[in-house]
mmCIF file of N, CA and C in Angstrom:
data_model
loop_
_atom_site.group_PDB
_atom_site.id
_atom_site.type_symbol
_atom_site.label_atom_id
_atom_site.label_comp_id
_atom_site.label_asym_id
_atom_site.label_seq_id
_atom_site.Cartn_x
_atom_site.Cartn_y
_atom_site.Cartn_z
ATOM 1 N N MET A 56 98.626 13.102 26.634
ATOM 2 C CA MET A 56 97.688 12.231 27.291
ATOM 3 C C MET A 56 98.457 11.024 27.811
ATOM 4 N N THR A 57 98.235 10.713 29.045
ATOM 5 C CA THR A 57 99.026 9.642 29.630
ATOM 6 C C THR A 57 98.215 8.387 29.902
ATOM 7 N N ASP A 58 96.981 8.528 30.310
ATOM 8 C CA ASP A 58 96.201 7.366 30.721
ATOM 9 C C ASP A 58 94.912 7.326 29.922
ATOM 10 N N GLY A 59 94.497 6.130 29.532
ATOM 11 C CA GLY A 59 93.253 6.042 28.777
ATOM 12 C C GLY A 59 92.800 4.615 28.588
ATOM 13 N N PHE A 60 91.537 4.475 28.169
ATOM 14 C CA PHE A 60 90.982 3.163 27.868
ATOM 15 C C PHE A 60 89.843 3.336 26.863
ATOM 16 N N ASP A 61 89.525 2.256 26.174
ATOM 17 C CA ASP A 61 88.459 2.270 25.166
ATOM 18 C C ASP A 61 87.284 1.443 25.648
ATOM 19 N N THR A 62 86.075 1.913 25.345
ATOM 20 C CA THR A 62 84.857 1.141 25.616
ATOM 21 C C THR A 62 84.004 1.145 24.352
ATOM 22 N N ARG A 63 83.233 0.093 24.188
ATOM 23 C CA ARG A 63 82.302 -0.002 23.060
ATOM 24 C C ARG A 63 80.903 0.313 23.573
ATOM 25 N N GLU A 64 80.203 1.155 22.825
ATOM 26 C CA GLU A 64 78.840 1.531 23.188
ATOM 27 C C GLU A 64 77.958 1.438 21.946
ATOM 28 N N THR A 65 76.748 0.947 22.143
ATOM 29 C CA THR A 65 75.758 0.881 21.075
ATOM 30 C C THR A 65 74.634 1.831 21.431
ATOM 31 N N TRP A 66 74.351 2.759 20.533
ATOM 32 C CA TRP A 66 73.317 3.763 20.766
ATOM 33 C C TRP A 66 72.147 3.518 19.823
ATOM 34 N N PRO A 67 70.936 3.326 20.364
ATOM 35 C CA PRO A 67 69.747 3.201 19.515
ATOM 36 C C PRO A 67 69.160 4.577 19.206
ATOM 37 N N PHE A 68 68.704 4.765 17.962
ATOM 38 C CA PHE A 68 68.147 6.031 17.515
ATOM 39 C C PHE A 68 66.798 5.808 16.842
ATOM 40 N N GLU A 69 65.994 6.880 16.804
ATOM 41 C CA GLU A 69 64.764 6.893 16.025
ATOM 42 C C GLU A 69 64.650 8.241 15.333
ATOM 43 N N CYS A 70 64.336 8.190 14.046
ATOM 44 C CA CYS A 70 64.123 9.415 13.283
ATOM 45 C C CYS A 70 62.699 9.898 13.565
ATOM 46 N N LEU A 71 62.563 11.151 13.937
ATOM 47 C CA LEU A 71 61.240 11.696 14.233
ATOM 48 C C LEU A 71 60.517 12.149 12.977
ATOM 49 N N ARG A 72 61.190 12.053 11.822
ATOM 50 C CA ARG A 72 60.554 12.408 10.558
ATOM 51 C C ARG A 72 59.938 11.183 9.886
ATOM 52 N N CYS A 73 60.752 10.123 9.697
ATOM 53 C CA CYS A 73 60.242 8.932 8.999
ATOM 54 C C CYS A 73 60.021 7.750 9.940
ATOM 55 N N LEU A 74 60.323 7.901 11.232
ATOM 56 C CA LEU A 74 60.135 6.890 12.273
ATOM 57 C C LEU A 74 61.011 5.654 12.071
ATOM 58 N N TYR A 75 62.132 5.808 11.365
ATOM 59 C CA TYR A 75 63.073 4.715 11.171
ATOM 60 C C TYR A 75 63.860 4.511 12.463
ATOM 61 N N VAL A 76 64.074 3.250 12.855
ATOM 62 C CA VAL A 76 64.798 2.914 14.080
ATOM 63 C C VAL A 76 66.065 2.159 13.696
ATOM 64 N N TRP A 77 67.196 2.546 14.286
ATOM 65 C CA TRP A 77 68.454 1.869 14.006
ATOM 66 C C TRP A 77 69.392 2.006 15.185
ATOM 67 N N GLU A 78 70.472 1.247 15.155
ATOM 68 C CA GLU A 78 71.504 1.313 16.181
ATOM 69 C C GLU A 78 72.840 1.630 15.524
ATOM 70 N N GLU A 79 73.683 2.348 16.248
ATOM 71 C CA GLU A 79 75.037 2.631 15.784
ATOM 72 C C GLU A 79 76.016 2.229 16.875
ATOM 73 N N ASP A 80 77.120 1.615 16.454
ATOM 74 C CA ASP A 80 78.171 1.199 17.379
ATOM 75 C C ASP A 80 79.264 2.251 17.411
ATOM 76 N N TYR A 81 79.718 2.565 18.602
ATOM 77 C CA TYR A 81 80.779 3.547 18.796
ATOM 78 C C TYR A 81 81.873 2.948 19.672
ATOM 79 N N VAL A 82 83.087 3.438 19.495
ATOM 80 C CA VAL A 82 84.174 3.178 20.427
ATOM 81 C C VAL A 82 84.463 4.521 21.082
ATOM 82 N N VAL A 83 84.416 4.529 22.415
ATOM 83 C CA VAL A 83 84.675 5.759 23.159
ATOM 84 C C VAL A 83 86.058 5.626 23.787
ATOM 85 N N ARG A 84 86.947 6.503 23.373
ATOM 86 C CA ARG A 84 88.300 6.514 23.914
ATOM 87 C C ARG A 84 88.345 7.582 25.003
ATOM 88 N N ARG A 85 88.511 7.145 26.251
ATOM 89 C CA ARG A 85 88.534 8.059 27.392
ATOM 90 C C ARG A 85 90.003 8.243 27.815
ATOM 91 N N LEU A 86 90.445 9.479 27.713
ATOM 92 C CA LEU A 86 91.841 9.788 27.997
ATOM 93 C C LEU A 86 91.943 10.778 29.153
ATOM 94 N N THR A 87 93.009 10.661 29.923
ATOM 95 C CA THR A 87 93.290 11.586 31.019
ATOM 96 C C THR A 87 94.725 12.061 30.878
ATOM 97 N N ASP A 88 94.922 13.388 30.953
ATOM 98 C CA ASP A 88 96.288 13.901 30.824
ATOM 99 C C ASP A 88 96.957 13.987 32.190
ATOM 100 N N VAL A 89 98.182 14.493 32.238
ATOM 101 C CA VAL A 89 98.959 14.552 33.480
ATOM 102 C C VAL A 89 98.356 15.503 34.504
ATOM 103 N N HIS A 90 97.471 16.415 34.070
ATOM 104 C CA HIS A 90 96.840 17.367 34.985
ATOM 105 C C HIS A 90 95.495 16.868 35.497
ATOM 106 N N GLY A 91 95.062 15.689 35.049
ATOM 107 C CA GLY A 91 93.790 15.131 35.508
ATOM 108 C C GLY A 91 92.597 15.503 34.645
ATOM 109 N N ASN A 92 92.813 16.185 33.525
ATOM 110 C CA ASN A 92 91.711 16.547 32.626
ATOM 111 C C ASN A 92 91.287 15.322 31.813
ATOM 112 N N GLU A 93 89.967 15.102 31.732
ATOM 113 C CA GLU A 93 89.449 13.943 31.007
ATOM 114 C C GLU A 93 88.882 14.376 29.660
ATOM 115 N N VAL A 94 89.126 13.542 28.648
ATOM 116 C CA VAL A 94 88.652 13.801 27.297
ATOM 117 C C VAL A 94 88.032 12.515 26.762
ATOM 118 N N ASP A 95 86.856 12.646 26.137
ATOM 119 C CA ASP A 95 86.221 11.511 25.470
ATOM 120 C C ASP A 95 86.300 11.732 23.969
ATOM 121 N N ILE A 96 86.839 10.748 23.259
ATOM 122 C CA ILE A 96 86.919 10.803 21.799
ATOM 123 C C ILE A 96 86.028 9.701 21.265
ATOM 124 N N TRP A 97 85.034 10.076 20.440
ATOM 125 C CA TRP A 97 84.068 9.127 19.892
ATOM 126 C C TRP A 97 84.532 8.688 18.511
ATOM 127 N N LEU A 98 84.555 7.374 18.294
ATOM 128 C CA LEU A 98 84.982 6.805 17.024
ATOM 129 C C LEU A 98 83.862 5.909 16.476
ATOM 130 N N SER A 99 83.639 6.007 15.181
ATOM 131 C CA SER A 99 82.708 5.124 14.489
ATOM 132 C C SER A 99 83.429 4.574 13.272
ATOM 133 N N ALA A 100 83.595 3.267 13.219
ATOM 134 C CA ALA A 100 84.337 2.597 12.147
ATOM 135 C C ALA A 100 85.756 3.153 12.055
ATOM 136 N N GLY A 101 86.349 3.486 13.192
ATOM 137 C CA GLY A 101 87.721 3.969 13.225
ATOM 138 C C GLY A 101 87.894 5.431 12.905
ATOM 139 N N VAL A 102 86.801 6.145 12.643
ATOM 140 C CA VAL A 102 86.865 7.558 12.287
ATOM 141 C C VAL A 102 86.311 8.380 13.450
ATOM 142 N N THR A 103 86.989 9.473 13.776
ATOM 143 C CA THR A 103 86.516 10.355 14.844
ATOM 144 C C THR A 103 85.224 11.035 14.403
ATOM 145 N N VAL A 104 84.197 10.944 15.254
ATOM 146 C CA VAL A 104 82.883 11.517 14.955
ATOM 147 C C VAL A 104 82.410 12.320 16.161
ATOM 148 N N PRO A 105 81.410 13.202 15.965
ATOM 149 C CA PRO A 105 80.846 13.900 17.122
ATOM 150 C C PRO A 105 80.095 12.913 18.012
ATOM 151 N N PRO A 106 79.863 13.256 19.256
ATOM 152 C CA PRO A 106 79.090 12.370 20.132
ATOM 153 C C PRO A 106 77.687 12.139 19.566
ATOM 154 N N PRO A 107 77.066 11.020 19.892
ATOM 155 C CA PRO A 107 75.770 10.688 19.304
ATOM 156 C C PRO A 107 74.674 11.700 19.633
ATOM 157 N N TRP A 108 74.759 12.377 20.725
ATOM 158 C CA TRP A 108 73.699 13.316 21.099
ATOM 159 C C TRP A 108 73.827 14.651 20.387
ATOM 160 N N SER A 109 74.885 14.830 19.589
ATOM 161 C CA SER A 109 75.059 16.124 18.929
ATOM 162 C C SER A 109 75.013 15.990 17.415
ATOM 163 N N GLY A 110 73.831 15.815 16.878
ATOM 164 C CA GLY A 110 73.669 15.880 15.433
ATOM 165 C C GLY A 110 73.686 14.572 14.694
ATOM 166 N N ALA A 111 73.019 13.547 15.209
ATOM 167 C CA ALA A 111 72.913 12.296 14.462
ATOM 168 C C ALA A 111 72.017 12.512 13.244
ATOM 169 N N CYS A 112 72.307 11.797 12.178
ATOM 170 C CA CYS A 112 71.572 11.923 10.925
ATOM 171 C C CYS A 112 70.906 10.589 10.597
ATOM 172 N N CYS A 113 69.658 10.624 10.168
ATOM 173 C CA CYS A 113 68.914 9.410 9.820
ATOM 174 C C CYS A 113 69.495 8.806 8.539
ATOM 175 N N PRO A 114 69.895 7.530 8.559
ATOM 176 C CA PRO A 114 70.429 6.914 7.340
ATOM 177 C C PRO A 114 69.337 6.595 6.324
ATOM 178 N N HIS A 115 68.080 6.659 6.745
ATOM 179 C CA HIS A 115 66.963 6.314 5.855
ATOM 180 C C HIS A 115 66.495 7.517 5.042
ATOM 181 N N CYS A 116 66.282 8.672 5.694
ATOM 182 C CA CYS A 116 65.752 9.844 4.974
ATOM 183 C C CYS A 116 66.681 11.058 5.028
ATOM 184 N N GLY A 117 67.752 11.001 5.835
ATOM 185 C CA GLY A 117 68.716 12.091 5.883
ATOM 186 C C GLY A 117 68.345 13.231 6.816
ATOM 187 N N ALA A 118 67.282 13.072 7.589
ATOM 188 C CA ALA A 118 66.855 14.139 8.497
ATOM 189 C C ALA A 118 67.759 14.185 9.732
ATOM 190 N N TYR A 119 67.861 15.364 10.314
ATOM 191 C CA TYR A 119 68.643 15.534 11.535
ATOM 192 C C TYR A 119 67.759 15.627 12.771
ATOM 193 N N HIS A 120 66.465 15.414 12.610
ATOM 194 C CA HIS A 120 65.535 15.441 13.743
ATOM 195 C C HIS A 120 65.450 14.029 14.304
ATOM 196 N N VAL A 121 66.450 13.678 15.142
ATOM 197 C CA VAL A 121 66.646 12.306 15.617
ATOM 198 C C VAL A 121 66.664 12.306 17.130
ATOM 199 N N THR A 122 66.116 11.258 17.716
ATOM 200 C CA THR A 122 66.175 11.087 19.157
ATOM 201 C C THR A 122 66.860 9.771 19.460
ATOM 202 N N SER A 123 67.420 9.650 20.653
ATOM 203 C CA SER A 123 68.077 8.401 21.036
ATOM 204 C C SER A 123 67.323 7.770 22.195
ATOM 205 N N PHE A 124 67.443 6.475 22.290
ATOM 206 C CA PHE A 124 66.840 5.715 23.378
ATOM 207 C C PHE A 124 67.900 5.447 24.433
ATOM 208 N N PRO A 125 67.484 5.038 25.621
ATOM 209 C CA PRO A 125 68.486 4.607 26.607
ATOM 210 C C PRO A 125 69.220 3.365 26.112
ATOM 211 N N LYS A 126 70.420 3.157 26.598
ATOM 212 C CA LYS A 126 71.201 1.996 26.179
ATOM 213 C C LYS A 126 70.440 0.719 26.525
ATOM 214 N N GLY A 127 70.409 -0.225 25.570
ATOM 215 C CA GLY A 127 69.734 -1.497 25.780
ATOM 216 C C GLY A 127 68.236 -1.459 25.577
ATOM 217 N N TYR A 128 67.686 -0.318 25.185
ATOM 218 C CA TYR A 128 66.228 -0.181 25.037
ATOM 219 C C TYR A 128 65.690 -1.072 23.929
ATOM 220 N N LEU A 129 66.382 -1.120 22.801
ATOM 221 C CA LEU A 129 65.901 -1.932 21.682
ATOM 222 C C LEU A 129 66.013 -3.421 21.968
ATOM 223 N N ALA A 130 66.946 -3.820 22.818
ATOM 224 C CA ALA A 130 67.045 -5.233 23.190
ATOM 225 C C ALA A 130 65.827 -5.654 24.000
ATOM 226 N N ARG A 131 65.264 -4.724 24.789
ATOM 227 C CA ARG A 131 64.063 -5.026 25.574
ATOM 228 C C ARG A 131 62.784 -4.821 24.781
ATOM 229 N N HIS A 132 62.853 -4.112 23.640
ATOM 230 C CA HIS A 132 61.682 -3.842 22.797
ATOM 231 C C HIS A 132 61.991 -4.202 21.344
ATOM 232 N N PRO A 133 62.048 -5.498 21.018
ATOM 233 C CA PRO A 133 62.410 -5.900 19.650
ATOM 234 C C PRO A 133 61.346 -5.538 18.621
ATOM 235 N N GLU A 134 60.139 -5.213 19.046
ATOM 236 C CA GLU A 134 59.091 -4.845 18.089
ATOM 237 C C GLU A 134 59.385 -3.513 17.408
ATOM 238 N N LEU A 135 60.292 -2.709 17.955
ATOM 239 C CA LEU A 135 60.640 -1.428 17.352
ATOM 240 C C LEU A 135 61.681 -1.558 16.242
ATOM 241 N N VAL A 136 62.417 -2.658 16.236
ATOM 242 C CA VAL A 136 63.462 -2.855 15.238
ATOM 243 C C VAL A 136 62.798 -3.298 13.940
ATOM 244 N N PRO A 137 63.082 -2.617 12.830
ATOM 245 C CA PRO A 137 62.454 -3.006 11.559
ATOM 246 C C PRO A 137 62.918 -4.384 11.118
ATOM 247 N N ALA A 138 62.024 -5.080 10.422
ATOM 248 C CA ALA A 138 62.358 -6.397 9.893
ATOM 249 C C ALA A 138 63.411 -6.251 8.807
ATOM 250 N N PRO A 139 64.282 -7.237 8.666
ATOM 251 C CA PRO A 139 65.292 -7.138 7.598
ATOM 252 C C PRO A 139 64.627 -7.179 6.238
ATOM 253 N N ASP A 140 65.274 -6.544 5.265
ATOM 254 C CA ASP A 140 64.740 -6.523 3.907
ATOM 255 C C ASP A 140 64.712 -7.944 3.353
ATOM 256 N N PRO A 141 63.638 -8.308 2.633
ATOM 257 C CA PRO A 141 63.589 -9.656 2.068
ATOM 258 C C PRO A 141 64.638 -9.805 0.963
ATOM 259 N N GLU A 142 65.132 -11.028 0.844
ATOM 260 C CA GLU A 142 66.122 -11.285 -0.195
ATOM 261 C C GLU A 142 65.432 -11.294 -1.547
ATOM 262 N N PRO A 143 66.074 -10.759 -2.579
ATOM 263 C CA PRO A 143 65.433 -10.730 -3.890
ATOM 264 C C PRO A 143 65.267 -12.140 -4.453
ATOM 265 N N GLU A 144 64.181 -12.319 -5.206
ATOM 266 C CA GLU A 144 63.907 -13.607 -5.824
ATOM 267 C C GLU A 144 64.933 -13.850 -6.925
ATOM 268 N N PRO A 145 65.426 -15.082 -7.056
ATOM 269 C CA PRO A 145 66.362 -15.349 -8.150
ATOM 270 C C PRO A 145 65.639 -15.282 -9.490
ATOM 271 N N VAL A 146 66.316 -14.716 -10.481
ATOM 272 C CA VAL A 146 65.738 -14.579 -11.813
ATOM 273 C C VAL A 146 66.065 -15.841 -12.595
ATOM 274 N N LEU A 147 65.015 -16.504 -13.090
ATOM 275 C CA LEU A 147 65.204 -17.711 -13.868
ATOM 276 C C LEU A 147 65.334 -17.363 -15.338
ATOM 277 N N ALA A 148 66.191 -18.073 -16.055
ATOM 278 C CA ALA A 148 66.374 -17.828 -17.481
ATOM 279 C C ALA A 148 65.137 -18.288 -18.238
ATOM 280 N N ALA A 149 64.742 -17.527 -19.253
ATOM 281 C CA ALA A 149 63.582 -17.881 -20.061
ATOM 282 C C ALA A 149 63.920 -19.067 -20.955
ATOM 283 N N VAL A 150 62.942 -19.943 -21.164
ATOM 284 C CA VAL A 150 63.132 -21.099 -22.020
ATOM 285 C C VAL A 150 62.930 -20.648 -23.453
ATOM 286 N N ALA A 151 63.883 -20.935 -24.320
ATOM 287 C CA ALA A 151 63.805 -20.515 -25.712
ATOM 288 C C ALA A 151 62.753 -21.329 -26.441
ATOM 289 N N ALA A 152 61.950 -20.671 -27.300
ATOM 290 C CA ALA A 152 60.904 -21.351 -28.052
ATOM 291 C C ALA A 152 61.501 -22.202 -29.158
ATOM 292 N N GLU A 153 62.542 -21.708 -29.797
ATOM 293 C CA GLU A 153 63.198 -22.440 -30.872
ATOM 294 C C GLU A 153 64.640 -22.699 -30.474
ATOM 295 N N PRO A 154 65.166 -23.845 -30.866
ATOM 296 C CA PRO A 154 66.570 -24.105 -30.521
ATOM 297 C C PRO A 154 67.488 -23.094 -31.217
ATOM 298 N N GLY A 155 68.462 -22.614 -30.487
ATOM 299 C CA GLY A 155 69.407 -21.662 -31.049
ATOM 300 C C GLY A 155 68.941 -20.221 -31.001
ATOM 301 N N ARG A 156 67.713 -19.982 -30.611
ATOM 302 C CA ARG A 156 67.189 -18.612 -30.541
ATOM 303 C C ARG A 156 66.932 -18.254 -29.081
ATOM 304 N N VAL A 157 67.523 -17.174 -28.651
ATOM 305 C CA VAL A 157 67.372 -16.739 -27.266
ATOM 306 C C VAL A 157 66.495 -15.502 -27.252
ATOM 307 N N SER A 158 65.467 -15.533 -26.403
ATOM 308 C CA SER A 158 64.588 -14.367 -26.315
ATOM 309 C C SER A 158 65.168 -13.369 -25.322
ATOM 310 N N ALA A 159 65.061 -12.105 -25.656
ATOM 311 C CA ALA A 159 65.559 -11.041 -24.779
ATOM 312 C C ALA A 159 64.605 -10.861 -23.622
ATOM 313 N N PRO A 160 65.124 -10.541 -22.432
ATOM 314 C CA PRO A 160 64.216 -10.315 -21.305
ATOM 315 C C PRO A 160 63.333 -9.103 -21.567
ATOM 316 N N ARG A 161 62.095 -9.214 -21.190
ATOM 317 C CA ARG A 161 61.129 -8.145 -21.422
ATOM 318 C C ARG A 161 61.169 -7.165 -20.256
ATOM 319 N N THR A 162 61.265 -5.907 -20.589
ATOM 320 C CA THR A 162 61.266 -4.886 -19.553
ATOM 321 C C THR A 162 59.879 -4.265 -19.487
ATOM 322 N N HIS A 163 59.430 -3.983 -18.280
ATOM 323 C CA HIS A 163 58.111 -3.401 -18.074
ATOM 324 C C HIS A 163 58.267 -1.934 -17.690
ATOM 325 N N LEU A 164 57.566 -1.067 -18.397
ATOM 326 C CA LEU A 164 57.588 0.345 -18.041
ATOM 327 C C LEU A 164 56.695 0.561 -16.836
ATOM 328 N N PRO A 165 57.076 1.441 -15.957
ATOM 329 C CA PRO A 165 56.232 1.723 -14.804
ATOM 330 C C PRO A 165 54.891 2.311 -15.240
ATOM 331 N N GLY A 166 53.850 1.986 -14.492
ATOM 332 C CA GLY A 166 52.505 2.462 -14.811
ATOM 333 C C GLY A 166 52.396 3.976 -14.804
ATOM 334 N N ARG A 167 53.102 4.625 -13.926
ATOM 335 C CA ARG A 167 53.023 6.088 -13.853
ATOM 336 C C ARG A 167 53.579 6.733 -15.117
ATOM 337 N N LEU A 168 54.650 6.137 -15.666
ATOM 338 C CA LEU A 168 55.223 6.676 -16.889
ATOM 339 C C LEU A 168 54.243 6.515 -18.044
ATOM 340 N N LEU A 169 53.590 5.369 -18.131
ATOM 341 C CA LEU A 169 52.613 5.163 -19.191
ATOM 342 C C LEU A 169 51.439 6.131 -19.058
ATOM 343 N N ILE A 170 51.003 6.390 -17.861
ATOM 344 C CA ILE A 170 49.910 7.346 -17.648
ATOM 345 C C ILE A 170 50.367 8.756 -17.999
ATOM 346 N N ALA A 171 51.588 9.112 -17.567
ATOM 347 C CA ALA A 171 52.098 10.457 -17.829
ATOM 348 C C ALA A 171 52.250 10.726 -19.327
ATOM 349 N N LEU A 172 52.571 9.713 -20.115
ATOM 350 C CA LEU A 172 52.708 9.902 -21.552
ATOM 351 C C LEU A 172 51.398 9.655 -22.294
ATOM 352 N N GLY A 173 50.622 8.688 -21.842
ATOM 353 C CA GLY A 173 49.414 8.281 -22.559
ATOM 354 C C GLY A 173 48.256 9.231 -22.433
ATOM 355 N N VAL A 174 48.006 9.755 -21.260
ATOM 356 C CA VAL A 174 46.847 10.630 -21.046
ATOM 357 C C VAL A 174 46.965 11.917 -21.869
ATOM 358 N N PRO A 175 48.071 12.648 -21.836
ATOM 359 C CA PRO A 175 48.153 13.851 -22.677
ATOM 360 C C PRO A 175 48.059 13.527 -24.169
ATOM 361 N N LEU A 176 48.643 12.424 -24.590
ATOM 362 C CA LEU A 176 48.564 12.037 -25.988
ATOM 363 C C LEU A 176 47.120 11.726 -26.395
ATOM 364 N N ALA A 177 46.396 11.004 -25.539
ATOM 365 C CA ALA A 177 45.001 10.677 -25.825
ATOM 366 C C ALA A 177 44.147 11.951 -25.869
ATOM 367 N N LEU A 178 44.401 12.890 -24.967
ATOM 368 C CA LEU A 178 43.648 14.142 -24.973
ATOM 369 C C LEU A 178 43.940 14.953 -26.232
ATOM 370 N N PHE A 179 45.194 15.012 -26.656
ATOM 371 C CA PHE A 179 45.558 15.745 -27.861
ATOM 372 C C PHE A 179 44.905 15.140 -29.103
ATOM 373 N N VAL A 180 44.987 13.835 -29.239
ATOM 374 C CA VAL A 180 44.389 13.164 -30.397
ATOM 375 C C VAL A 180 42.871 13.338 -30.385
ATOM 376 N N GLY A 181 42.247 13.212 -29.219
ATOM 377 C CA GLY A 181 40.800 13.412 -29.121
ATOM 378 C C GLY A 181 40.387 14.821 -29.499
ATOM 379 N N TYR A 182 41.144 15.809 -29.050
ATOM 380 C CA TYR A 182 40.845 17.195 -29.386
ATOM 381 C C TYR A 182 40.978 17.439 -30.881
ATOM 382 N N GLU A 183 42.041 16.932 -31.491
ATOM 383 C CA GLU A 183 42.244 17.105 -32.929
ATOM 384 C C GLU A 183 41.123 16.432 -33.722
ATOM 385 N N LEU A 184 40.694 15.257 -33.321
ATOM 386 C CA LEU A 184 39.585 14.583 -34.001
ATOM 387 C C LEU A 184 38.292 15.392 -33.877
ATOM 388 N N TYR A 185 38.062 15.948 -32.693
ATOM 389 C CA TYR A 185 36.861 16.755 -32.465
ATOM 390 C C TYR A 185 36.884 18.016 -33.342
ATOM 391 N N VAL A 186 38.016 18.721 -33.388
ATOM 392 C CA VAL A 186 38.138 19.950 -34.189
ATOM 393 C C VAL A 186 37.950 19.632 -35.668
ATOM 394 N N ASN A 187 38.537 18.558 -36.162
ATOM 395 C CA ASN A 187 38.395 18.176 -37.566
ATOM 396 C C ASN A 187 36.952 17.768 -37.881
ATOM 397 N N ALA A 188 36.288 17.084 -36.950
ATOM 398 C CA ALA A 188 34.890 16.686 -37.179
ATOM 399 C C ALA A 188 33.987 17.914 -37.222
ATOM 400 N N VAL A 189 34.208 18.906 -36.342
ATOM 401 C CA VAL A 189 33.404 20.124 -36.332
ATOM 402 C C VAL A 189 33.679 20.929 -37.604
ATOM 403 N N ALA A 190 34.930 21.014 -38.029
ATOM 404 C CA ALA A 190 35.279 21.769 -39.235
ATOM 405 C C ALA A 190 34.664 21.102 -40.462
ATOM 406 N N ALA A 191 34.629 19.781 -40.522
ATOM 407 C CA ALA A 191 34.036 19.087 -41.665
ATOM 408 C C ALA A 191 32.519 19.275 -41.659
ATOM 409 N N ALA A 192 31.888 19.366 -40.516
ATOM 410 C CA ALA A 192 30.433 19.505 -40.435
ATOM 411 C C ALA A 192 29.995 20.922 -40.864
ATOM 412 N N HIS A 193 30.814 21.925 -40.672
ATOM 413 C CA HIS A 193 30.462 23.292 -41.001
ATOM 414 C C HIS A 193 30.708 23.611 -42.481
ATOM 415 N N HIS A 194 31.396 22.804 -43.235
ATOM 416 C CA HIS A 194 31.669 23.075 -44.649
ATOM 417 C C HIS A 194 30.597 22.492 -45.461
#
């Protein structure tokens, strides 16, 4: 390859599965050999990748059912770009009730886990109480 130049391109994408919208930056290295044949090499973060139109993957859900917008489309339609994730709230240290004694942070079990364990246990205990009450009444 004798002649070439690099260009930067930003491609906007939308996942047709989860409707996530994002942009990816590429460097396109356009090379021409001594016979006049042209080759485009696509780079993302310095690594050679396939062109954006051939198999982009959604970074949100991993689906390959992705479409691209025309260049500059998201700049003209900022309502399509998702809002940035909110910053997490800082965790404040708990005030100790007694000097020299530090309370351990309390962990909360998810509600679904409590339901998944509690409902079958309550049904089992209720059934056993019912069977024992019926057996005691028949004696």
